[in-house]
Short mmCIF file of C-alpha atoms in Angstrom, two decimals:
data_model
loop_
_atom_site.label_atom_id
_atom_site.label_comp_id
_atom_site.label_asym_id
_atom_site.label_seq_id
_atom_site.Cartn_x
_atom_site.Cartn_y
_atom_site.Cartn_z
CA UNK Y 267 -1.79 0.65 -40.66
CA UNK Y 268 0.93 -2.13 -39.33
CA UNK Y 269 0.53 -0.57 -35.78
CA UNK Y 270 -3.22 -0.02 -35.60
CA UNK Y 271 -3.24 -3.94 -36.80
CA UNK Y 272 -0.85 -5.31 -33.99
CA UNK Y 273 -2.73 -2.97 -31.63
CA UNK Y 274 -6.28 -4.33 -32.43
CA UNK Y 275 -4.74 -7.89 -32.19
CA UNK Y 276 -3.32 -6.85 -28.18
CA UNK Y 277 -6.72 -5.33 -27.79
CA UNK Y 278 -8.66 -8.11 -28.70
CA UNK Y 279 -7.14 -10.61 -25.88
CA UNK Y 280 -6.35 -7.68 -23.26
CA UNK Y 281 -9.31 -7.78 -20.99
CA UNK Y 282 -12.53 -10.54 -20.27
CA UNK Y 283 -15.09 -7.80 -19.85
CA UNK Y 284 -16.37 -6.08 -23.21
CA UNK Y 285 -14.35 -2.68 -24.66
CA UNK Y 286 -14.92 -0.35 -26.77
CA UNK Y 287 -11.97 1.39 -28.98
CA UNK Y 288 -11.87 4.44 -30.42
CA UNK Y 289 -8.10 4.58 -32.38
CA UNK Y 290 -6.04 7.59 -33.51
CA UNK Y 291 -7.62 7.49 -37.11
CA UNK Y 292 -10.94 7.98 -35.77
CA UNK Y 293 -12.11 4.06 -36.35
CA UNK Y 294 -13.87 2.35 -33.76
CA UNK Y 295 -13.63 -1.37 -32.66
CA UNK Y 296 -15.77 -3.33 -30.06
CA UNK Y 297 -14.09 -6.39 -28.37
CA UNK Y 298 -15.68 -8.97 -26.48
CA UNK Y 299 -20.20 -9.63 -26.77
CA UNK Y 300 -22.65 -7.76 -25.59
CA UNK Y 301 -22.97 -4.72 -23.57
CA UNK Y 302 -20.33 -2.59 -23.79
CA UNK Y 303 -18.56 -2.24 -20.18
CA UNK Y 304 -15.48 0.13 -20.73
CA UNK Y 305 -14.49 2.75 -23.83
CA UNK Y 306 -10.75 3.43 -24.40
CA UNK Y 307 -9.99 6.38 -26.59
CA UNK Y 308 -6.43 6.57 -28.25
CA UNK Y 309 -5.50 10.07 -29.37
CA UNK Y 310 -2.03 9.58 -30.50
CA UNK Y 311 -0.11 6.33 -31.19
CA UNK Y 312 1.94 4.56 -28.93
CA UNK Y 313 4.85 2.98 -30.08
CA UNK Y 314 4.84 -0.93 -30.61
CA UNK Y 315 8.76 -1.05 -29.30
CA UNK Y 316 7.92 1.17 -25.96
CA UNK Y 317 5.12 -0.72 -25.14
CA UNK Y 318 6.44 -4.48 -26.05
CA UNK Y 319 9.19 -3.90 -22.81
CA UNK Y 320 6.68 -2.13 -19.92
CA UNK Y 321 3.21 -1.81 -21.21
CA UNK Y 322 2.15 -0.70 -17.75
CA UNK Y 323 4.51 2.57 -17.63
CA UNK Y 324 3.78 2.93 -20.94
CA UNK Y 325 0.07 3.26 -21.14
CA UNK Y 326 0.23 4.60 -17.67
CA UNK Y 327 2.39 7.76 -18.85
CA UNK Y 328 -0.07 7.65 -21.61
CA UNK Y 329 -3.23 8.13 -19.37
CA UNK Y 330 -1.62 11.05 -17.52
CA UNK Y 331 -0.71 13.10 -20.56
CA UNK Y 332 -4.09 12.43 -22.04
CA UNK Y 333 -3.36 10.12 -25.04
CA UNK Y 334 -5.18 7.69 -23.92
CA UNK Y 335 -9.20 7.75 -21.97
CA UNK Y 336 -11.28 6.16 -20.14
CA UNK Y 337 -14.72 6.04 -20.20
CA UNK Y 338 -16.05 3.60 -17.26
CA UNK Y 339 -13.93 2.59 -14.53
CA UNK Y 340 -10.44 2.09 -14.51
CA UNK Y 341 -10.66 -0.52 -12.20
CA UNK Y 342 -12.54 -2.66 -13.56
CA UNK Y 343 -10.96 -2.24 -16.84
CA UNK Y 344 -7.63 -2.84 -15.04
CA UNK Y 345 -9.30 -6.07 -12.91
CA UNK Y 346 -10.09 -7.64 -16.21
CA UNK Y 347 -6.61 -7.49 -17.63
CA UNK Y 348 -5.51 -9.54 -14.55
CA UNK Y 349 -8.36 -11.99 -15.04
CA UNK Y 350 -7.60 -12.53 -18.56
CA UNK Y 351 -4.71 -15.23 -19.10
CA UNK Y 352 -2.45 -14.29 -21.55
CA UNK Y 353 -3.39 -10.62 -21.84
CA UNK Y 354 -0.32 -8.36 -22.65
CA UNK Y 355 -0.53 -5.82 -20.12
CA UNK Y 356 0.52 -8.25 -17.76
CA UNK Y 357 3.40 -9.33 -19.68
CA UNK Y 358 6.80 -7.11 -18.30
CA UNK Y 359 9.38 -9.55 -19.90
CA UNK Y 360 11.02 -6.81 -21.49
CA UNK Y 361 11.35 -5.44 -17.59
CA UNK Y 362 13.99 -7.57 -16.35
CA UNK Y 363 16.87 -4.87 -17.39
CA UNK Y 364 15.61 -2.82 -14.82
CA UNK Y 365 14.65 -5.21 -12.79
CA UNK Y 366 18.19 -5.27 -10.80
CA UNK Y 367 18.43 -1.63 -9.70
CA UNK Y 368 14.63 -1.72 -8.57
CA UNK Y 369 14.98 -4.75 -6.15
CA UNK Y 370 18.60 -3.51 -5.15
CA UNK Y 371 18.60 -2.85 -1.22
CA UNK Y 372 18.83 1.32 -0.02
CA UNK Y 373 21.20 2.84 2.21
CA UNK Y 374 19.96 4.81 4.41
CA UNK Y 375 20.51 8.04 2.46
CA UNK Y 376 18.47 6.35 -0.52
CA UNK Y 377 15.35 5.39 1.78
CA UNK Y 378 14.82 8.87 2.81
CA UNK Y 379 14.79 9.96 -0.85
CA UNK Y 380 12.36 7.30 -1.66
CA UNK Y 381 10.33 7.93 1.49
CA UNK Y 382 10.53 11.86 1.44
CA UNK Y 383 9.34 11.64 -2.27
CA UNK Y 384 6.46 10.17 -1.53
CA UNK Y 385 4.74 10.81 1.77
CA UNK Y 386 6.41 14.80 1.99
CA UNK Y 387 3.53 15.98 -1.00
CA UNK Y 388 2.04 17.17 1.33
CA UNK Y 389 0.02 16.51 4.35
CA UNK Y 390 -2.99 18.85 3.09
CA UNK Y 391 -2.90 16.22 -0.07
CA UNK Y 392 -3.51 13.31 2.02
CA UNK Y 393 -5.82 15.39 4.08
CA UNK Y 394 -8.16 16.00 1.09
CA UNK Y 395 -9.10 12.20 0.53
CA UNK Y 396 -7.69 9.79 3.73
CA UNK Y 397 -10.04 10.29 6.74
CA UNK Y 398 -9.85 12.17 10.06
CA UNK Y 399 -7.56 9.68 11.45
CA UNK Y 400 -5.04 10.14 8.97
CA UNK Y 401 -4.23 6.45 8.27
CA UNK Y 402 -2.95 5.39 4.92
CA UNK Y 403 -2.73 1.34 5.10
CA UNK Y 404 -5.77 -0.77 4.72
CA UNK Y 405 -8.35 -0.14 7.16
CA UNK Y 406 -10.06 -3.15 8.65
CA UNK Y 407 -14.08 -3.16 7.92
CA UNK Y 408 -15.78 -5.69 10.28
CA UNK Y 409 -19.03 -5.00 9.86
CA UNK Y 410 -20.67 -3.47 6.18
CA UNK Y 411 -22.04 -0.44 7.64
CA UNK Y 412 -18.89 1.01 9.62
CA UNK Y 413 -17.61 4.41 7.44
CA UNK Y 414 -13.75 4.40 6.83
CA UNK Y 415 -12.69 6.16 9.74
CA UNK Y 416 -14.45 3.79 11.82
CA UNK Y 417 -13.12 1.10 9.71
CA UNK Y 418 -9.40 2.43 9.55
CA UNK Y 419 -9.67 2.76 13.70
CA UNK Y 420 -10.82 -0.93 13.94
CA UNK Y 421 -7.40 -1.67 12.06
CA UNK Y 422 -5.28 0.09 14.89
CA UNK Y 423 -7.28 -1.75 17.54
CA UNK Y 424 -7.10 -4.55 15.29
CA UNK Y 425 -3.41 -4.68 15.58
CA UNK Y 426 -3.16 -3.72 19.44
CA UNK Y 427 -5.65 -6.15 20.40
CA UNK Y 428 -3.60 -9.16 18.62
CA UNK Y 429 -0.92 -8.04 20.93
CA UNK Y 430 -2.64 -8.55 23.90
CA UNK Y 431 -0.62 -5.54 25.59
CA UNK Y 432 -0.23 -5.22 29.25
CA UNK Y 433 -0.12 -1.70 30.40
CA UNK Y 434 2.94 -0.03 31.60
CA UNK Y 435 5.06 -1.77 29.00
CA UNK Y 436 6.73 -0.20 25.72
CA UNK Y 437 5.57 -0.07 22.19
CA UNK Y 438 7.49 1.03 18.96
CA UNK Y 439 5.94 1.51 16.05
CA UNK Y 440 8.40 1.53 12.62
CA UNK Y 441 7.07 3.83 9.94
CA UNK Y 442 4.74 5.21 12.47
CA UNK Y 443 3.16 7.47 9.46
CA UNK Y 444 0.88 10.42 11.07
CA UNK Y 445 0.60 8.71 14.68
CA UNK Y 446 -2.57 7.33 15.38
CA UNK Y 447 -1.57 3.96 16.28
CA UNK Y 448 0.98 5.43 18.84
CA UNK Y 449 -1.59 7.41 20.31
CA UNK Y 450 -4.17 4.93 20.56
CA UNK Y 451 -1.59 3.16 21.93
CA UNK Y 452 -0.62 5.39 24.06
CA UNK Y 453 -3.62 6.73 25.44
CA UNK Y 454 -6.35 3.32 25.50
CA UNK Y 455 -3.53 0.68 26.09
CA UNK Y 456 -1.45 2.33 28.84
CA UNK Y 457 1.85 1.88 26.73
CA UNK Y 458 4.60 4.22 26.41
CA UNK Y 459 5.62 4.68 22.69
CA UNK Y 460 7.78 5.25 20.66
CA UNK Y 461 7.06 6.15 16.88
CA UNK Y 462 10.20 6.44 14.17
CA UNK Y 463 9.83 7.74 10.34
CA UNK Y 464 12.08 9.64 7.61
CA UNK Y 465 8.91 11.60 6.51
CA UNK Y 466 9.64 14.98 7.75
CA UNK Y 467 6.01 16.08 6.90
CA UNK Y 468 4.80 13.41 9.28
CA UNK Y 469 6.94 14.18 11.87
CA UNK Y 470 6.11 17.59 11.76
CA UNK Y 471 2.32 16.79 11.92
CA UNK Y 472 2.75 13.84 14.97
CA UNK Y 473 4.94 16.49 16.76
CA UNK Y 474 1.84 19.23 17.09
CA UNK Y 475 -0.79 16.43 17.41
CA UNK Y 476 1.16 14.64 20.17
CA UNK Y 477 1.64 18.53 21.67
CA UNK Y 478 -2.24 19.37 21.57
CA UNK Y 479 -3.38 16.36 23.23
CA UNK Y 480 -0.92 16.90 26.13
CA UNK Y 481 0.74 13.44 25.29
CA UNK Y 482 4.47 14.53 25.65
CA UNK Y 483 5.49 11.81 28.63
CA UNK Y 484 3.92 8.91 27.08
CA UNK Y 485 4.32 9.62 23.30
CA UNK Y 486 7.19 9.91 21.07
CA UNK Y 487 8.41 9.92 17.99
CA UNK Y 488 11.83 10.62 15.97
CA UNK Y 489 13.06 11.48 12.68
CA UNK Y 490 15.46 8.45 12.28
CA UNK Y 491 15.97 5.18 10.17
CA UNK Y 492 14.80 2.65 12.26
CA UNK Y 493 17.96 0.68 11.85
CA UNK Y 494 19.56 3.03 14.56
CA UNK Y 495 17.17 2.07 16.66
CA UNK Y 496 18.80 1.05 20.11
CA UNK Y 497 16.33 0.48 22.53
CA UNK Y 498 14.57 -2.54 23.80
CA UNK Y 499 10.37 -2.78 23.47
CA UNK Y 500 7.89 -5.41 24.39
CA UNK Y 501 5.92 -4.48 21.98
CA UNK Y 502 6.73 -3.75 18.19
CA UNK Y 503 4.20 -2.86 15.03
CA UNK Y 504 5.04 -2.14 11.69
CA UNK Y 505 2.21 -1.12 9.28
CA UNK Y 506 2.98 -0.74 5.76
CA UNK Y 507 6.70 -0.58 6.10
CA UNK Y 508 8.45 -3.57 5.05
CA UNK Y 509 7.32 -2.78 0.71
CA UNK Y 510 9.70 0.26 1.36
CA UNK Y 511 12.54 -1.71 2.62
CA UNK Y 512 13.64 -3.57 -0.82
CA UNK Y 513 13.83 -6.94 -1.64
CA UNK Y 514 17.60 -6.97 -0.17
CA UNK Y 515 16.96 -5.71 3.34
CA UNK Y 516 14.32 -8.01 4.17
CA UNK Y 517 15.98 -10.14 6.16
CA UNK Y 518 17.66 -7.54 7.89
CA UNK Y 519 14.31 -5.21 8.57
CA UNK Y 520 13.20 -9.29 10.52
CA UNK Y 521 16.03 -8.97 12.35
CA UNK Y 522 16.23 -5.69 13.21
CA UNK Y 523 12.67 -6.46 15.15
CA UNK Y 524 14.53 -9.29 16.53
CA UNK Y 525 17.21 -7.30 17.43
CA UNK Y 526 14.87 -4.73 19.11
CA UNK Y 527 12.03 -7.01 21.45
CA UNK Y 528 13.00 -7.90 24.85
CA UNK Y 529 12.67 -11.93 25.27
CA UNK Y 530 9.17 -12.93 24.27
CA UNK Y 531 7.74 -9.76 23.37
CA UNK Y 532 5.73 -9.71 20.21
CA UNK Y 533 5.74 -7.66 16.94
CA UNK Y 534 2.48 -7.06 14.43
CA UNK Y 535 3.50 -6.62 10.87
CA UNK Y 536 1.19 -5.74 8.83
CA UNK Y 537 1.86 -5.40 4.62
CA UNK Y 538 1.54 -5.94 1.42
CA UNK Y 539 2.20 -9.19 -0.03
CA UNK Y 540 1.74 -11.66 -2.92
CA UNK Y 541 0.36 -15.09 -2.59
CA UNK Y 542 2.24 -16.18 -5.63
CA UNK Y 543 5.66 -15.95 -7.17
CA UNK Y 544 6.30 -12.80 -9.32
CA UNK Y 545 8.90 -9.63 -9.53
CA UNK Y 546 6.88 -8.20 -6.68
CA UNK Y 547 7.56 -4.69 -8.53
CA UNK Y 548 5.54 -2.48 -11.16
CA UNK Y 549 7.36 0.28 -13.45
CA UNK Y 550 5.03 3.12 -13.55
CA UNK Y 551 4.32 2.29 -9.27
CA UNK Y 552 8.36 2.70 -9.19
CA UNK Y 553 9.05 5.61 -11.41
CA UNK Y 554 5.53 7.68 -10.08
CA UNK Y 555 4.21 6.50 -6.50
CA UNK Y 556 6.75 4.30 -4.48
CA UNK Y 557 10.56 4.44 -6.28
CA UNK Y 558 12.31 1.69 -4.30
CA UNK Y 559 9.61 -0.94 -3.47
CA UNK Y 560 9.27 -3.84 -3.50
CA UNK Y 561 6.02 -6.65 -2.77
CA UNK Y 562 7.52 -9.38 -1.42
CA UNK Y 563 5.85 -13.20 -1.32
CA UNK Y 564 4.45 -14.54 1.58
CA UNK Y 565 7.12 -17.50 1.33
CA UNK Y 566 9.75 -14.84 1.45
CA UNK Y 567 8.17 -13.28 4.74
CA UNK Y 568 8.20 -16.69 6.63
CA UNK Y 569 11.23 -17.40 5.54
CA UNK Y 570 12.91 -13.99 6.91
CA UNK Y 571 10.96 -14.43 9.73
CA UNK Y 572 12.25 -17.60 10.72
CA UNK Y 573 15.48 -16.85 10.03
CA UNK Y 574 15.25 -13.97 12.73
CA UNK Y 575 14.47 -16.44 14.91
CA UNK Y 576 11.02 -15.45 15.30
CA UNK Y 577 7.90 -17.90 15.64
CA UNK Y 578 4.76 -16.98 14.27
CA UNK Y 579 1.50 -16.55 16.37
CA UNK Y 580 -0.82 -15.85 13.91
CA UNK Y 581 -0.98 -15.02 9.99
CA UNK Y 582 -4.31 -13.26 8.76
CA UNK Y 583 -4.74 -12.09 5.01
CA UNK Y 584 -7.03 -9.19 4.29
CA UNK Y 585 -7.41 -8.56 0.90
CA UNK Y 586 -10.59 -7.75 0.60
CA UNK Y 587 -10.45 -4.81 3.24
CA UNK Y 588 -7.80 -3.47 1.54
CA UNK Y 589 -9.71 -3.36 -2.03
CA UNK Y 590 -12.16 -1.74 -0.08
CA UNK Y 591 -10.08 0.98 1.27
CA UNK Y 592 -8.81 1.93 -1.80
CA UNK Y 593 -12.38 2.08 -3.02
CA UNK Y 594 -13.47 4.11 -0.49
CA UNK Y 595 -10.33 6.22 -1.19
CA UNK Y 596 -11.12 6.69 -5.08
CA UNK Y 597 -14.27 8.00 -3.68
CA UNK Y 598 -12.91 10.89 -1.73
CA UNK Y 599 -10.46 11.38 -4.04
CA UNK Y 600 -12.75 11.77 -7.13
CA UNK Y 601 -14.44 14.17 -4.66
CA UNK Y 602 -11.09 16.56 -4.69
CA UNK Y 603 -9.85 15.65 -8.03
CA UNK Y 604 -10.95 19.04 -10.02
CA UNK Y 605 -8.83 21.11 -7.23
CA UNK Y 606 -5.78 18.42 -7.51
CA UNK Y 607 -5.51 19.18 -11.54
CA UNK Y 608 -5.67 22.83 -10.41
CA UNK Y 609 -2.96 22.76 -7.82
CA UNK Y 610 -0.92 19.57 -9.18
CA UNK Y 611 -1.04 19.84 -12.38
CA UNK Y 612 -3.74 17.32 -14.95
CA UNK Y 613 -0.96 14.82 -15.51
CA UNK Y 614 -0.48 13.86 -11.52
CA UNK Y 615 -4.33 14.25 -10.63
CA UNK Y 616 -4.69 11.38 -13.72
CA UNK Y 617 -1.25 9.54 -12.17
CA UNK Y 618 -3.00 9.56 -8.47
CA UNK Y 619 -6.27 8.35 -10.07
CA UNK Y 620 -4.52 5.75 -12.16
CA UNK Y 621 -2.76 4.22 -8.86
CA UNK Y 622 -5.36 4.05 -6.84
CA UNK Y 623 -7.73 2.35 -8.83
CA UNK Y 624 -5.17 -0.09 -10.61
CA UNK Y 625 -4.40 -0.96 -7.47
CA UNK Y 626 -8.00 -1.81 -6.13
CA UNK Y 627 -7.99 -3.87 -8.97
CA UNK Y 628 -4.87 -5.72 -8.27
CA UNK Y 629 -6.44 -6.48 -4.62
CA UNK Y 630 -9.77 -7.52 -6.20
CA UNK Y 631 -7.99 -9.84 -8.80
CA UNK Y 632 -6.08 -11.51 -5.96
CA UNK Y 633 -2.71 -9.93 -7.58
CA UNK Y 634 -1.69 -8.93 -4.17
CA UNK Y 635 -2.74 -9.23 -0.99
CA UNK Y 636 -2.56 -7.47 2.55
CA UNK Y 637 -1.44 -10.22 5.58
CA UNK Y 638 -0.61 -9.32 9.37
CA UNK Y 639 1.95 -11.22 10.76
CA UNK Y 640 1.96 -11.74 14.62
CA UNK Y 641 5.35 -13.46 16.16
CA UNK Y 642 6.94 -14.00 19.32
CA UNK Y 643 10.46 -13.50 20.17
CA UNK Y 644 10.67 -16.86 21.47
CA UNK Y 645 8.22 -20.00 21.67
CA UNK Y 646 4.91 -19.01 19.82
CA UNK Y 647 1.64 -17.91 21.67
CA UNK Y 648 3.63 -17.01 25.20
CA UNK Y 649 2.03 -15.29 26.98
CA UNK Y 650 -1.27 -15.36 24.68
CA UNK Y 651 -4.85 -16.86 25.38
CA UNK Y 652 -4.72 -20.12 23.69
CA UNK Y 653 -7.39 -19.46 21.60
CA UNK Y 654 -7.97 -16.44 18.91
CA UNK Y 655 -10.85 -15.58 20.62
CA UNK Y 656 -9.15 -12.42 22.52
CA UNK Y 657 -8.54 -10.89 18.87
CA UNK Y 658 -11.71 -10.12 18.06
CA UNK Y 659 -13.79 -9.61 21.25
CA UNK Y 660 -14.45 -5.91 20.27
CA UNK Y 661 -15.69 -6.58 17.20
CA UNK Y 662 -18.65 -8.56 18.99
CA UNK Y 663 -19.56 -5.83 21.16
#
């Protein structure tokens, strides 16, 4: 009776859209007036002392084993907890304990555990619900009516087109995922490049693609940690890479790109980050989708940046595009979802489900954001137009 009291007391302050909950004991409860938006069903208890210290690994672990449903969508559900001050499920106080290992920097034998566990599922996973292009990072929708392979190619041109690349030079792209940007690159710049992951499934993948399209003198890629790296580029992009790095080899990932332009070449980072102060990390996203990340602030970014000794050209947020991805992603995932329980197993179709939607609700609350960095290895803008114009001269066409 205690528990089902303290729980209807959380309930009642949890979200600012109207829920509907079914508890354990078969009672129902409606919180918030008029129409009922989302219904939660709890089928066992959780307990008050698990949740009180990470209520969003908690009820996360609960939603994959089925203790808890959802009727309605989970992102909205999970959008309203972040627009409600005060709720609990934003409350990780009892998180700090592990707080210290999870923002702890990897060695390089660490980072290809962490990457390995997550992008080697499978590359007929991510087949089943990213597009053609294979591109898992925000895509970049400039016009409403584009679909999201369209969309996640406008991204890579996006990024090459803030570059303003001059053919014949060299490109490297760090965490270079399944190779589209280096072939784009490659093939409608006129650079050579260079791509460098520790996803063996992705190399695997960029090997035969790079192989089919006859692209063996002008593209490249290599199973490595970028921090052994030696080579010189004028160009450098990073996409999605730095929230793998950890919170302690930020400033060294900055200055590895340093390290690695020639003298006023230009890199295009493009990641997640928060436009506020937080832990910049998430329990169940550590223990089930990305062990060893870490969000870091935008005030952290500049600051690494500078410190490299690189000058900003440009900063652009995209949050919105991002929510949309993942959107459009939940969509072609809910598509495959019945033949992910079958081959996955229920609990990690729920878990996938769970991740991507909580996380197009952390975009749409403004609880993270995506940004692309453009700097300079030396005074900002050389060797740029002087006005932003040239960035977006596609789009108008």
């Amino acid at each position: 009776m205690l528990e089902k009291i303290v729980f209807s007391k959380l309930l009642a302050n949890a979200f600012d859209i109207t829920t509907e909950v079914t508890y354990w004991d078969g009672s129902v409860e409606k919180y918030g007036d008029g129409e009922v938006v989302v219904r939660l069903k709890l089928n066992e208890k959780i307990r008050l002392r698990d949740l009180a210290g990470m209520p969003t690994l908690v009820l996360g672990e609960a939603y994959m084993n089925g203790d808890i449903e959802i009727e309605g969508s989970i992102q909205e559900l999970i959008a309203s907890a972040y627009r409600q001050a005060g709720s609990f499920l934003m409350d990780q106080s009892g998180f700090g304990s592990s707080l210290t290992k999870m923002l702890s920097g990897h060695d390089k034998k660490q980072s290809v555990k962490d990457v390995q566990s997550h992008y080697d599922i499978g590359n007929d996973f991510y087949k089943e619900w990213l597009d053609p292009s294979m591109t898992y990072s925000s895509a970049y929708w400039y016009r409403d009516d584009i679909t999201l392979e369209e969309a996640q190619l406008a991204k890579v041109h996006h990024i090459l087109d803030k570059l303003n690349i001059q053919p014949g030079k060299k490109l490297l792209d760090i965490g270079s995922g399944w190779g589209t940007l280096i072939i784009i690159a490659a093939q409608e710049y006129g650079v050579e490049s260079y791509g460098v992951t520790l996803s063996e499934e992705q190399y695997e993948f960029v090997t035969k693609r790079v192989q089919a399209l006859g692209l063996e003198d002008k593209v490249h890629v290599v199973l490595r940690d970028y921090r052994d790296i030696k080579q010189k580029y004028d160009y450098i992009t990073s996409v999605g890479m730095f929230e793998h790095v950890g919170k302690d080899n930020l400033a060294s990932y900055f200055k590895k790109i340093d390290d690695l332009l020639v003298p006023n070449g230009r890199a295009l980072i493009h990641g997640i980050t928060g436009q506020h102060y937080g832990k910049g990390v998430d329990p169940f996203i550590q223990k089930y989708v990305f062990p060893g990340g870490y969000i870091p602030n935008i005030a952290e970014n500049i600051t690494h940046i500078m410190d490299a000794g690189l000058q900003l050209d440009d900063v652009e947020p995209l949050r919105r595009h991002y929510q949309k991805t993942l959107e459009a992603w939940t969509e072609n995932y809910h598509q495959v979802y019945d033949k992910t329980a079958t081959e996955m197993g229920l609990p990690f179709a729920r878990m996938w489900d769970l991740y991507l939607q909580a996380s197009a609700a952390s975009f749409e609350a403004g609880n993270i954001d995506v940004i692309q960095f453009l700097m300079t290895k030396g005074a900002s803008g050389q060797a740029l137009p002087m006005t932003r114009q040239y960035m977006t001269q596609r789009e108008a066409k």
